[in-house]
mmCIF file of C-alpha atoms in Angstrom:
data_model
loop_
_atom_site.group_PDB
_atom_site.id
_atom_site.type_symbol
_atom_site.label_atom_id
_atom_site.label_comp_id
_atom_site.label_asym_id
_atom_site.label_seq_id
_atom_site.Cartn_x
_atom_site.Cartn_y
_atom_site.Cartn_z
ATOM 1 C CA MET A 1085 154.482 64.094 79.078
ATOM 2 C CA LYS A 1086 154.474 67.884 78.586
ATOM 3 C CA VAL A 1087 153.034 70.377 81.060
ATOM 4 C CA GLU A 1088 152.613 74.012 79.955
ATOM 5 C CA ILE A 1089 151.976 76.661 82.599
ATOM 6 C CA TRP A 1090 150.602 80.012 81.609
ATOM 7 C CA SER A 1091 151.438 82.582 84.262
ATOM 8 C CA ASP A 1092 152.454 86.179 85.020
ATOM 9 C CA ILE A 1093 155.145 87.453 87.350
ATOM 10 C CA ALA A 1094 152.658 89.911 88.793
ATOM 11 C CA CYS A 1095 150.231 87.124 89.733
ATOM 12 C CA PRO A 1096 150.479 85.964 93.410
ATOM 13 C CA TRP A 1097 148.429 82.899 92.793
ATOM 14 C CA CYS A 1098 150.882 81.863 90.054
ATOM 15 C CA TYR A 1099 153.655 82.055 92.607
ATOM 16 C CA VAL A 1100 151.694 79.895 95.064
ATOM 17 C CA GLY A 1101 150.354 77.572 92.315
ATOM 18 C CA LYS A 1102 153.851 76.834 90.990
ATOM 19 C CA ALA A 1103 154.912 75.693 94.428
ATOM 20 C CA ARG A 1104 151.882 73.451 94.786
ATOM 21 C CA PHE A 1105 152.345 71.933 91.388
ATOM 22 C CA GLU A 1106 155.997 71.280 92.024
ATOM 23 C CA LYS A 1107 155.135 69.515 95.282
ATOM 24 C CA ALA A 1108 152.918 67.167 93.287
ATOM 25 C CA LEU A 1109 155.488 66.725 90.575
ATOM 26 C CA ALA A 1110 158.212 65.870 93.064
ATOM 27 C CA ALA A 1111 156.123 62.890 94.230
ATOM 28 C CA PHE A 1112 155.076 61.804 90.822
ATOM 29 C CA PRO A 1113 156.674 58.416 89.918
ATOM 30 C CA HIS A 1114 157.395 59.516 86.279
ATOM 31 C CA ARG A 1115 158.613 63.051 87.102
ATOM 32 C CA ASP A 1116 161.781 62.576 85.137
ATOM 33 C CA ARG A 1117 159.718 62.141 81.946
ATOM 34 C CA VAL A 1118 157.663 65.295 82.469
ATOM 35 C CA GLU A 1119 158.729 68.380 80.579
ATOM 36 C CA VAL A 1120 157.621 71.675 82.084
ATOM 37 C CA VAL A 1121 157.366 74.790 79.902
ATOM 38 C CA HIS A 1122 156.406 78.221 81.157
ATOM 39 C CA ARG A 1123 154.170 80.320 78.873
ATOM 40 C CA SER A 1124 153.503 84.004 78.869
ATOM 41 C CA PHE A 1125 150.334 85.736 80.068
ATOM 42 C CA GLU A 1126 149.988 89.376 81.026
ATOM 43 C CA LEU A 1127 147.462 90.371 83.618
ATOM 44 C CA ASP A 1128 147.885 94.078 82.820
ATOM 45 C CA PRO A 1129 148.985 94.167 79.118
ATOM 46 C CA GLY A 1130 147.746 97.721 78.619
ATOM 47 C CA ARG A 1131 149.955 99.231 81.327
ATOM 48 C CA ALA A 1132 152.819 101.317 79.936
ATOM 49 C CA LYS A 1133 156.362 100.408 80.757
ATOM 50 C CA GLY A 1134 157.413 102.747 83.639
ATOM 51 C CA ASP A 1135 153.870 103.056 84.965
ATOM 52 C CA VAL A 1136 154.485 101.656 88.451
ATOM 53 C CA GLN A 1137 152.198 101.982 91.450
ATOM 54 C CA PRO A 1138 151.732 100.344 94.852
ATOM 55 C CA VAL A 1139 149.916 97.062 94.802
ATOM 56 C CA LEU A 1140 147.215 98.328 97.191
ATOM 57 C CA THR A 1141 146.525 101.324 94.997
ATOM 58 C CA MET A 1142 146.198 99.044 91.962
ATOM 59 C CA LEU A 1143 143.847 96.758 93.812
ATOM 60 C CA THR A 1144 141.578 99.471 95.123
ATOM 61 C CA ARG A 1145 141.342 101.155 91.666
ATOM 62 C CA LYS A 1146 140.913 97.935 89.658
ATOM 63 C CA TYR A 1147 138.483 96.099 91.913
ATOM 64 C CA GLY A 1148 136.747 98.979 93.720
ATOM 65 C CA MET A 1149 137.673 97.668 97.141
ATOM 66 C CA SER A 1150 138.754 99.602 100.108
ATOM 67 C CA GLU A 1151 142.403 99.728 101.157
ATOM 68 C CA ALA A 1152 141.559 97.635 104.210
ATOM 69 C CA GLN A 1153 139.956 94.980 102.082
ATOM 70 C CA ALA A 1154 143.035 95.017 99.782
ATOM 71 C CA GLN A 1155 145.388 94.675 102.630
ATOM 72 C CA ALA A 1156 143.286 91.831 104.077
ATOM 73 C CA GLY A 1157 143.653 90.059 100.802
ATOM 74 C CA GLU A 1158 147.376 90.465 100.853
ATOM 75 C CA GLU A 1159 147.544 89.052 104.360
ATOM 76 C CA ASN A 1160 145.595 86.028 103.229
ATOM 77 C CA LEU A 1161 147.880 85.505 100.320
ATOM 78 C CA GLY A 1162 150.887 85.784 102.675
ATOM 79 C CA ALA A 1163 149.432 82.954 104.818
ATOM 80 C CA GLN A 1164 148.759 80.842 101.711
ATOM 81 C CA ALA A 1165 152.238 81.337 100.538
ATOM 82 C CA ALA A 1166 153.787 80.620 103.980
ATOM 83 C CA ALA A 1167 151.906 77.301 104.000
ATOM 84 C CA GLU A 1168 153.828 76.346 100.881
ATOM 85 C CA GLY A 1169 157.158 77.444 102.368
ATOM 86 C CA LEU A 1170 157.331 80.720 100.382
ATOM 87 C CA ASP A 1171 158.272 84.152 101.634
ATOM 88 C CA TYR A 1172 155.687 86.819 100.848
ATOM 89 C CA ARG A 1173 155.814 90.557 101.627
ATOM 90 C CA THR A 1174 152.270 91.647 102.475
ATOM 91 C CA ARG A 1175 153.135 95.381 102.463
ATOM 92 C CA ASP A 1176 154.919 97.896 100.282
ATOM 93 C CA ARG A 1177 155.062 95.841 97.078
ATOM 94 C CA ASP A 1178 154.560 97.553 93.742
ATOM 95 C CA HIS A 1179 152.972 96.648 90.412
ATOM 96 C CA GLY A 1180 153.913 97.367 86.813
ATOM 97 C CA ASN A 1181 154.321 96.066 83.247
ATOM 98 C CA THR A 1182 155.715 92.494 82.908
ATOM 99 C CA PHE A 1183 156.254 92.297 79.095
ATOM 100 C CA ASP A 1184 160.038 92.603 79.362
ATOM 101 C CA MET A 1185 160.202 89.805 81.936
ATOM 102 C CA HIS A 1186 158.286 87.500 79.633
ATOM 103 C CA ARG A 1187 160.673 88.315 76.810
ATOM 104 C CA LEU A 1188 163.603 87.398 79.053
ATOM 105 C CA LEU A 1189 161.862 84.156 80.013
ATOM 106 C CA HIS A 1190 161.798 83.224 76.329
ATOM 107 C CA LEU A 1191 165.556 83.831 76.126
ATOM 108 C CA ALA A 1192 165.917 81.730 79.209
ATOM 109 C CA LYS A 1193 163.936 78.954 77.639
ATOM 110 C CA GLU A 1194 166.368 78.867 74.746
ATOM 111 C CA ARG A 1195 169.236 78.697 77.220
ATOM 112 C CA GLY A 1196 167.682 75.968 79.329
ATOM 113 C CA ARG A 1197 167.296 78.274 82.326
ATOM 114 C CA GLN A 1198 163.621 79.198 82.192
ATOM 115 C CA ASP A 1199 162.585 77.691 85.476
ATOM 116 C CA GLU A 1200 165.546 79.251 87.283
ATOM 117 C CA LEU A 1201 164.616 82.710 85.886
ATOM 118 C CA ILE A 1202 160.926 82.536 86.624
ATOM 119 C CA GLN A 1203 161.586 81.459 90.173
ATOM 120 C CA ALA A 1204 164.086 84.339 90.578
ATOM 121 C CA LEU A 1205 161.559 86.812 89.224
ATOM 122 C CA TYR A 1206 158.767 85.498 91.505
ATOM 123 C CA ARG A 1207 160.984 85.664 94.571
ATOM 124 C CA ALA A 1208 162.132 89.201 93.694
ATOM 125 C CA ASN A 1209 158.602 90.453 93.210
ATOM 126 C CA PHE A 1210 156.882 88.816 96.091
ATOM 127 C CA ALA A 1211 159.597 88.352 98.764
ATOM 128 C CA GLU A 1212 162.424 90.872 98.279
ATOM 129 C CA GLU A 1213 162.422 94.522 99.148
ATOM 130 C CA ARG A 1214 163.966 95.736 95.906
ATOM 131 C CA SER A 1215 161.419 96.284 93.125
ATOM 132 C CA VAL A 1216 161.470 94.424 89.767
ATOM 133 C CA PHE A 1217 159.493 97.316 88.234
ATOM 134 C CA SER A 1218 161.009 100.642 89.355
ATOM 135 C CA GLU A 1219 164.744 99.964 89.273
ATOM 136 C CA GLY A 1220 165.108 99.740 85.549
ATOM 137 C CA ASP A 1221 166.569 97.174 83.189
ATOM 138 C CA GLU A 1222 169.683 96.525 85.218
ATOM 139 C CA ARG A 1223 167.597 95.011 87.993
ATOM 140 C CA LEU A 1224 166.257 92.460 85.454
ATOM 141 C CA VAL A 1225 169.767 91.901 84.121
ATOM 142 C CA GLU A 1226 170.915 91.199 87.685
ATOM 143 C CA LEU A 1227 168.186 88.586 88.172
ATOM 144 C CA ALA A 1228 168.862 87.047 84.751
ATOM 145 C CA VAL A 1229 172.518 86.619 85.608
ATOM 146 C CA GLY A 1230 171.590 85.076 88.991
ATOM 147 C CA ALA A 1231 169.506 82.578 87.029
ATOM 148 C CA GLY A 1232 172.424 81.539 84.905
ATOM 149 C CA LEU A 1233 172.100 83.811 81.799
ATOM 150 C CA GLU A 1234 174.804 86.030 80.357
ATOM 151 C CA ALA A 1235 174.430 89.716 81.218
ATOM 152 C CA GLU A 1236 175.135 90.823 77.648
ATOM 153 C CA ASP A 1237 172.426 88.488 76.265
ATOM 154 C CA ALA A 1238 169.904 89.899 78.628
ATOM 155 C CA ARG A 1239 170.870 93.501 77.883
ATOM 156 C CA LYS A 1240 170.530 92.871 74.201
ATOM 157 C CA VAL A 1241 166.996 91.547 74.615
ATOM 158 C CA LEU A 1242 165.960 94.436 76.838
ATOM 159 C CA ALA A 1243 167.453 96.992 74.434
ATOM 160 C CA ASP A 1244 165.434 95.562 71.540
ATOM 161 C CA PRO A 1245 161.675 95.773 72.104
ATOM 162 C CA THR A 1246 161.053 93.352 69.241
ATOM 163 C CA ALA A 1247 163.242 90.595 70.709
ATOM 164 C CA TYR A 1248 160.943 87.610 71.608
ATOM 165 C CA ALA A 1249 157.934 89.874 71.376
ATOM 166 C CA ASP A 1250 156.307 87.549 68.842
ATOM 167 C CA GLU A 1251 156.880 84.582 71.127
ATOM 168 C CA VAL A 1252 155.143 86.289 73.989
ATOM 169 C CA ARG A 1253 152.142 87.269 71.849
ATOM 170 C CA THR A 1254 151.929 83.686 70.473
ATOM 171 C CA ASP A 1255 151.736 82.398 73.979
ATOM 172 C CA GLU A 1256 149.010 84.817 74.796
ATOM 173 C CA ARG A 1257 147.007 83.928 71.682
ATOM 174 C CA GLU A 1258 147.332 80.276 72.491
ATOM 175 C CA ALA A 1259 146.040 80.882 75.976
ATOM 176 C CA ALA A 1260 142.951 82.564 74.575
ATOM 177 C CA GLU A 1261 142.393 79.713 72.090
ATOM 178 C CA LEU A 1262 142.572 77.187 74.945
ATOM 179 C CA GLY A 1263 140.057 79.186 76.980
ATOM 180 C CA ALA A 1264 142.402 80.540 79.618
ATOM 181 C CA ASN A 1265 141.095 83.851 80.810
ATOM 182 C CA GLY A 1266 143.088 83.809 84.039
ATOM 183 C CA VAL A 1267 146.258 82.401 85.488
ATOM 184 C CA PRO A 1268 147.843 80.188 86.572
ATOM 185 C CA PHE A 1269 146.583 77.849 83.876
ATOM 186 C CA PHE A 1270 148.170 74.394 83.542
ATOM 187 C CA VAL A 1271 147.854 72.281 80.361
ATOM 188 C CA LEU A 1272 148.852 68.647 80.435
ATOM 189 C CA ASP A 1273 149.752 67.171 76.977
ATOM 190 C CA ARG A 1274 147.231 69.608 75.397
ATOM 191 C CA LYS A 1275 144.556 67.334 76.694
ATOM 192 C CA TYR A 1276 143.727 68.342 80.246
ATOM 193 C CA GLY A 1277 143.594 71.868 81.722
ATOM 194 C CA VAL A 1278 143.872 72.808 85.413
ATOM 195 C CA SER A 1279 142.847 76.395 86.294
ATOM 196 C CA GLY A 1280 144.122 78.260 89.287
ATOM 197 C CA ALA A 1281 146.370 77.516 92.219
ATOM 198 C CA GLN A 1282 144.753 74.210 93.105
ATOM 199 C CA PRO A 1283 145.821 72.090 96.081
ATOM 200 C CA ALA A 1284 148.782 69.743 95.345
ATOM 201 C CA GLU A 1285 146.339 66.758 95.532
ATOM 202 C CA VAL A 1286 144.505 68.101 92.481
ATOM 203 C CA PHE A 1287 147.774 68.306 90.517
ATOM 204 C CA THR A 1288 148.695 64.844 91.691
ATOM 205 C CA GLN A 1289 145.430 63.503 90.338
ATOM 206 C CA ALA A 1290 145.777 65.435 87.041
ATOM 207 C CA LEU A 1291 149.341 64.161 86.488
ATOM 208 C CA ALA A 1292 148.289 60.557 87.099
ATOM 209 C CA GLN A 1293 145.253 60.844 84.819
ATOM 210 C CA ALA A 1294 147.108 62.494 82.009
ATOM 211 C CA TRP A 1295 149.954 59.945 82.245
ATOM 212 C CA GLY A 1296 147.505 56.964 82.290
ATOM 213 C CA GLU A 1297 145.569 58.202 79.284
ATOM 214 C CA ARG A 1298 148.471 58.930 76.995
ATOM 215 C CA SER A 1299 147.763 57.439 73.572
ATOM 216 C CA PRO A 1300 149.961 54.375 73.024
ATOM 217 C CA LEU A 1301 152.018 54.202 69.958
ATOM 218 C CA THR A 1302 150.451 52.186 67.121
ATOM 219 C CA LEU A 1303 153.262 50.237 65.401
ATOM 220 C CA ILE A 1304 153.096 49.424 61.710
ATOM 221 C CA ASP A 1305 155.564 46.620 60.989
ATOM 222 C CA GLU A 1306 155.289 44.348 57.999
ATOM 223 C CA GLY A 1307 158.352 42.464 59.207
ATOM 224 C CA GLY A 1308 161.743 42.011 57.669
ATOM 225 C CA ALA A 1309 162.722 45.718 57.552
ATOM 226 C CA GLN A 1310 166.302 46.477 58.570
ATOM 227 C CA ALA A 1311 167.027 48.632 61.586
ATOM 228 C CA CYS A 1312 169.753 49.546 64.011
ATOM 229 C CA GLY A 1313 169.616 48.820 67.720
ATOM 230 C CA PRO A 1314 171.772 48.817 70.896
ATOM 231 C CA ASP A 1315 173.702 45.778 69.490
ATOM 232 C CA GLY A 1316 174.420 47.417 66.193
ATOM 233 C CA CYS A 1317 172.933 47.281 62.674
ATOM 234 C CA ALA A 1318 171.917 44.177 60.923
ATOM 235 C CA VAL A 1319 173.944 43.461 57.762
ATOM 236 C CA PRO A 1320 171.928 41.953 54.958
ATOM 237 C CA GLN A 1321 173.191 38.451 54.072
ATOM 238 C CA GLN A 1322 173.885 37.605 50.429
#
């Protein structure tokens, strides 16, 4: 079974939702047969690279809330994250463009290190003091190396704005086609969708339902056709 997760590094509910999904997946009897793929979604695609501002400033301007309301929301998110065993800085975080991070995540997917990189990016953005937005490309290279990628590969991607750009845009188009207008958005076998950072119990139910309703293979076998198996290949007798 394949589970695709559309998310953005700037999305706190994606950070929390990933932990809740993984809790459900860890207890799923068929977890070893579940492929998880992370897909790209930008919450702020129009923001220019280098346009970085404090999270509270972004929230007050985007949603018209007071700074006190924005801070209360951050405190609530911190409590939700803590309940999942996650660290979360409720003050002094910043916000910026995530397009380059998504491009690196596609590189990581090719190298089999996608989950390691997305977790490193989440932790860096939500739990660590150093910014993933204002320190330049070398900060992203450092995180990529920590996730198991080669520094030179990461630098090449970041130096070429076209590298994996089409893959990011394809993910975003598919999200729109599937009706995802927010993240996190979980798609199970392209049959079931789960929107938002649902409780682990909801993911448990979704995994069980999607697994149970997989279409069985219809076998067409007229009999007598040769095939190879664990014991070798049948040799036609004269």
